[in-house]
Coordinates of C-alpha atoms and ligand atoms in Angstrom, one line a residue:
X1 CA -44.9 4.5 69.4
X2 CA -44.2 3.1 66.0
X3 CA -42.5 0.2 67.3
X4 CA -45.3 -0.7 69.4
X5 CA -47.7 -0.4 66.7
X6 CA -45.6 -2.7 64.5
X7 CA -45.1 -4.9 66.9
X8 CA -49.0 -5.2 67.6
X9 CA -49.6 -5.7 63.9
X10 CA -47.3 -8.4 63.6
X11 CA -48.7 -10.3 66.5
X12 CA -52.6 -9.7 64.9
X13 CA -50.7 -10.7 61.6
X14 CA -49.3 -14.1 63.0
X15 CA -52.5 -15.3 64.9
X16 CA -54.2 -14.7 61.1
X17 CA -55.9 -11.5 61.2
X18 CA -56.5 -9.9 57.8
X19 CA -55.1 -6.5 57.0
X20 CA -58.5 -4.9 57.2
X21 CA -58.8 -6.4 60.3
X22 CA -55.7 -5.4 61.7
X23 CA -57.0 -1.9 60.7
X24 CA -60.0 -2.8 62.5
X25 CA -58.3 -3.8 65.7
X26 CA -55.9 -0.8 65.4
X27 CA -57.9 1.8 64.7
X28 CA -56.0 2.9 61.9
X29 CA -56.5 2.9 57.9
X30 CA -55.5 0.1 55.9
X31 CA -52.7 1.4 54.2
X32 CA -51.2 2.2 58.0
X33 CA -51.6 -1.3 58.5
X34 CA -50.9 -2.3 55.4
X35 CA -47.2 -0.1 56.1
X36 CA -47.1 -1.6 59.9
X37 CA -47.3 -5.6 58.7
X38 CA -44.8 -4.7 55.2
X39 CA -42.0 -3.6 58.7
X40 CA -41.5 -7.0 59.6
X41 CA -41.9 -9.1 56.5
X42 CA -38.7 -7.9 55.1
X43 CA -40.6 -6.2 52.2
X44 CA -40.1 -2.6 53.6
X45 CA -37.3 -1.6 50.9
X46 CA -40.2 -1.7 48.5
X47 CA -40.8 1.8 47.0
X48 CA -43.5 3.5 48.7
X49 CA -43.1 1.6 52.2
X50 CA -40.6 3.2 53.8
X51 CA -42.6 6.4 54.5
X52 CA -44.9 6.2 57.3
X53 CA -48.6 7.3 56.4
X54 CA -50.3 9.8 57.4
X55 CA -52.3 8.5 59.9
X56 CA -53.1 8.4 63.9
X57 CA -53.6 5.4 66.4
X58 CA -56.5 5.5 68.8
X59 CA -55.8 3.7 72.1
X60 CA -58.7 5.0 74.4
X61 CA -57.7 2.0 77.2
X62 CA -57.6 4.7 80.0
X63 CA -60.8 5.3 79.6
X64 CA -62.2 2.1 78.2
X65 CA -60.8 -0.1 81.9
X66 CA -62.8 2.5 84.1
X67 CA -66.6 2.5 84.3
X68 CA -66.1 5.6 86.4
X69 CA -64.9 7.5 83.4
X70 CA -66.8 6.0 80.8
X71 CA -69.8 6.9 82.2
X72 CA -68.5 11.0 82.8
X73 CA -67.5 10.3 78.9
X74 CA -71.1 9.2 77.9
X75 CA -72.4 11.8 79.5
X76 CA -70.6 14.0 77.4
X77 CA -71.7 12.2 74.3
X78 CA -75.2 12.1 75.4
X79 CA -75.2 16.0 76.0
X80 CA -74.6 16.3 72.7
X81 CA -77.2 13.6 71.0
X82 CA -79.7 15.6 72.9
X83 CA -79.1 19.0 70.8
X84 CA -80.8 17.2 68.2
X85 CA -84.1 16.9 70.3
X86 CA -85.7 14.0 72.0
X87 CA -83.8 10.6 71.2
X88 CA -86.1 7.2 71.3
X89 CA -83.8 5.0 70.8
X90 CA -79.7 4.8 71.3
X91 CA -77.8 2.4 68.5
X92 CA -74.4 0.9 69.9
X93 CA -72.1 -0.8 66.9
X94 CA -70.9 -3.6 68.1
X95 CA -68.1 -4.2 69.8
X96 CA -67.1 -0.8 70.7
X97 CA -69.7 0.9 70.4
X98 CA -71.8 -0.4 72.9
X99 CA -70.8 0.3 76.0
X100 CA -71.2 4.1 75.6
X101 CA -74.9 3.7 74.1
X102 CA -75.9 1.5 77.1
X103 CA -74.7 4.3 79.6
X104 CA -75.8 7.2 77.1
X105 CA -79.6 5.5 76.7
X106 CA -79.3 5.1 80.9
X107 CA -78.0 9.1 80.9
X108 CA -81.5 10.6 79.0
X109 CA -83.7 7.6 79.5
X110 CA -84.2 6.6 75.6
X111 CA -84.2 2.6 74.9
X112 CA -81.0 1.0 73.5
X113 CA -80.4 -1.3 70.5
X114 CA -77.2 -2.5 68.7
X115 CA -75.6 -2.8 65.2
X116 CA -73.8 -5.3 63.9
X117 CA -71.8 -3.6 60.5
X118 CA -71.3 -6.8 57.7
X119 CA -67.3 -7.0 58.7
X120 CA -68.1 -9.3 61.9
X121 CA -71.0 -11.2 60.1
X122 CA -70.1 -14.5 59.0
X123 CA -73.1 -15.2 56.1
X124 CA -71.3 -14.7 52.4
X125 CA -74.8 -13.1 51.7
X126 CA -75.5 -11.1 55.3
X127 CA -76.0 -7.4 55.9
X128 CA -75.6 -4.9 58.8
X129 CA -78.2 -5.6 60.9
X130 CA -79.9 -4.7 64.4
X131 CA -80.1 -7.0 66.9
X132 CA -83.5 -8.4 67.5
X133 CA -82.9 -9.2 71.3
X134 CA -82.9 -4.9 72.1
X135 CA -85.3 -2.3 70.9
X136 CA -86.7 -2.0 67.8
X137 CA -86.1 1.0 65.2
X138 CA -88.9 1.4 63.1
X139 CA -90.8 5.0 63.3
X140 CA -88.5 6.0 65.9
X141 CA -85.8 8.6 66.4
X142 CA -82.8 7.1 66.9
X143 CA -78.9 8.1 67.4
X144 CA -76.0 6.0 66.4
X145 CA -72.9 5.3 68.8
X146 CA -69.4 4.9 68.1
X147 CA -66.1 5.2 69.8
X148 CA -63.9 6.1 66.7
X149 CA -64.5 7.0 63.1
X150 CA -62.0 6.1 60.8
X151 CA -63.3 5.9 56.9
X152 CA -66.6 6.5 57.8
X153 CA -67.4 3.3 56.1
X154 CA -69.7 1.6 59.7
X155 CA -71.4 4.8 60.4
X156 CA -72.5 5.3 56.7
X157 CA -73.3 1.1 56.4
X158 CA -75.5 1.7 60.1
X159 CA -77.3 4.4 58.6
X160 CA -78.7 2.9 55.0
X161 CA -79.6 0.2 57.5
X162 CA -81.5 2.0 60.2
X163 CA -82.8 4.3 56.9
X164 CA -84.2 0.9 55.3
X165 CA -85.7 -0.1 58.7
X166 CA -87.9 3.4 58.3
X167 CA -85.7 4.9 61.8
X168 CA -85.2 8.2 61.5
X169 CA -81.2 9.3 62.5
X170 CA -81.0 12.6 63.9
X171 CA -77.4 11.9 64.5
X172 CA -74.1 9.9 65.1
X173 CA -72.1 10.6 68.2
X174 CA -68.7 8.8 68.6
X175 CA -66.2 9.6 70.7
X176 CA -63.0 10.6 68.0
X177 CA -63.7 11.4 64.8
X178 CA -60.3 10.6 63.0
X179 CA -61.7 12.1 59.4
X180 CA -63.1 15.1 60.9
X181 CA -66.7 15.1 59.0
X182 CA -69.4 16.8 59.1
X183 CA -72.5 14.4 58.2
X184 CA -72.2 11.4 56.6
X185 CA -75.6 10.8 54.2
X186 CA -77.1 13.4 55.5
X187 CA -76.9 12.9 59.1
X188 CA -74.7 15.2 61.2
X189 CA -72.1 13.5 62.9
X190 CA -71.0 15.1 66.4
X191 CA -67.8 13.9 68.0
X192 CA -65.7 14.8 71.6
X193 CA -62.8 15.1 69.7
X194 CA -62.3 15.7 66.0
X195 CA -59.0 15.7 64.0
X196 CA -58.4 17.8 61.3
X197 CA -55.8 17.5 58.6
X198 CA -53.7 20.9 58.2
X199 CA -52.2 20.1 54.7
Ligands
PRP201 O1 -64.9 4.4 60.1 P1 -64.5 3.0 59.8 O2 -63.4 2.9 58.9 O3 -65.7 2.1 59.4 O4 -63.9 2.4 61.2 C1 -64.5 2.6 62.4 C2 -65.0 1.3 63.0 O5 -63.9 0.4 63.2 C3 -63.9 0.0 64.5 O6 -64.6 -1.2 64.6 P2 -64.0 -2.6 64.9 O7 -64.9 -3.6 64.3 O8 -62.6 -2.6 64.4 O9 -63.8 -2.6 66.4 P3 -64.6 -3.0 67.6 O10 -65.2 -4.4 67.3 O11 -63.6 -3.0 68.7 O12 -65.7 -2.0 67.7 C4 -64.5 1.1 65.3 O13 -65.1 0.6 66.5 C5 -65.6 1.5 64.3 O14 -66.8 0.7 64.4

C-alpha cells in the first residue's frame, strides 16, 4: 500500500503539485506526504524520514464511482444531520464534498449550497466563500458536508464563514473523520466512521 502511495505522490509531485496539495489529493497529513515525496528524491537517509508516520490513506473510490451507493451512504449522513433538528440548508465543500450534500438536501428536502475553503481560491486576498449561484445562508440553519476530515483545518475555515454570514451550524457530517473530534468551534461534528488513536 505504501508503494502505491509513494508512487502516487511522486506522480502529483512531478506534474507540480505542492506538498499541501499532495496532502490534499491524498487524504493524508502533510508530514505523510511530506515522508511519501522525501521516498523518491533520494533524501530518505535523512534522520527522521525513514520512519513512516502515523497516519491513514482514505481511498473511498468504491463508493465514490457508484451513485447507487452514494446515495445509501448519504442517506446515512443525512440520518444523522437530522438528530440535530430541522436542517434549511445543506453546505457541500467543494470538490468532495458536494456530491453527498446534493443527495443528503434531495434525502430531507432542505435547499443545498457549496463552500469553497481558501486552498482552491486563486485571489492572494480571497476567503472561503459560498457560492452565490445555490442557496443562501443567512438566518438559516444549516449543516456542513464533507467526505473526510483530516486536520480539521476546512471544516473549522467553513464554519467562521457560515458564522460571519449570521447561518447558524447545527452540525458537520462527513463521512470519515480521520482525527476523531468531537466539535470543532463549537459545532458537533458527526461522522460514519471515526478513527481513534490508541497511543
Ligand atoms: O481536515 P482538513 O485537513 O482540512 O482536510 C480535509 C479536506 O481535504 C480534502 O479536500 P481537498 O481539497 O483535498 O479535496 P477535494 O477537492 O477532493 O474535496 C477533503 O475533501 C476535505 O475538504
Amino acid at each position: 500500500m505504501n508503494e502505491e502511495l509513494i508512487k502516487r505522490a511522486y506522480e502529483l509531485r512531478s506534474r507540480g503539485f505542492t506538498t499541501g496539495e499532495i496532502a490534499d489529493e491524498l487524504n493524508v497529513s502533510k508530514d505523510t506526504a511530506r515522508w511519501l515525496i522525501l521516498q523518491v528524491t533520494g533524501k530518505k537517509m535523512e534522520e527522521g524520514t525513514q520512519k513512516a508516520p502515523v497516519d491513514f490513506a482514505i481511498n473511498w473510490k468504491n463508493l465514490g464511482s457508484s451513485s447507487t451507493r452514494m446515495m445509501h451512504v448519504s442517506a446515512a449522513m443525512a440520518d444523522l444531520a437530522l438528530e440535530y433538528g430541522d436542517v434549511e440548508v445543506v453546505v457541500g465543500i467543494t470538490v468532495s464534498g458536494v456530491p453527498f450534500a446534493t443527495m443528503m438536501a434531495e434525502i430531507i428536502d432542505a435547499n443545498i449550497t457549496i463552500f469553497h475553503p481558501i486552498k482552491h481560491r486563486k485571489e492572494e486576498d480571497a476567503r472561503g466563500a459560498i457560492s452565490s449561484n445555490f442557496a443562501s445562508v443567512e438566518g438559516k440553519k444549516v449543516v456542513i458536508v464533507d467526505d473526510v476530515i483530516t486536520s480539521g483545518r476546512t471544516v473549522n475555515e467553513a464554519i467562521n464563514i457560515l458564522n460571519d454570514l449570521g447561518a447558524n451550524p447545527l452540525c458537520a457530517v462527513v463521512l470519515i473523520d480521520k482525527k476523531g473530534i468531537d466539535e470543532i468551534e463549537g459545532v458537533p461534528v458527526e461522522s460514519l466512521i471515526r478513527v481513534s488513536r490508541l497511543g
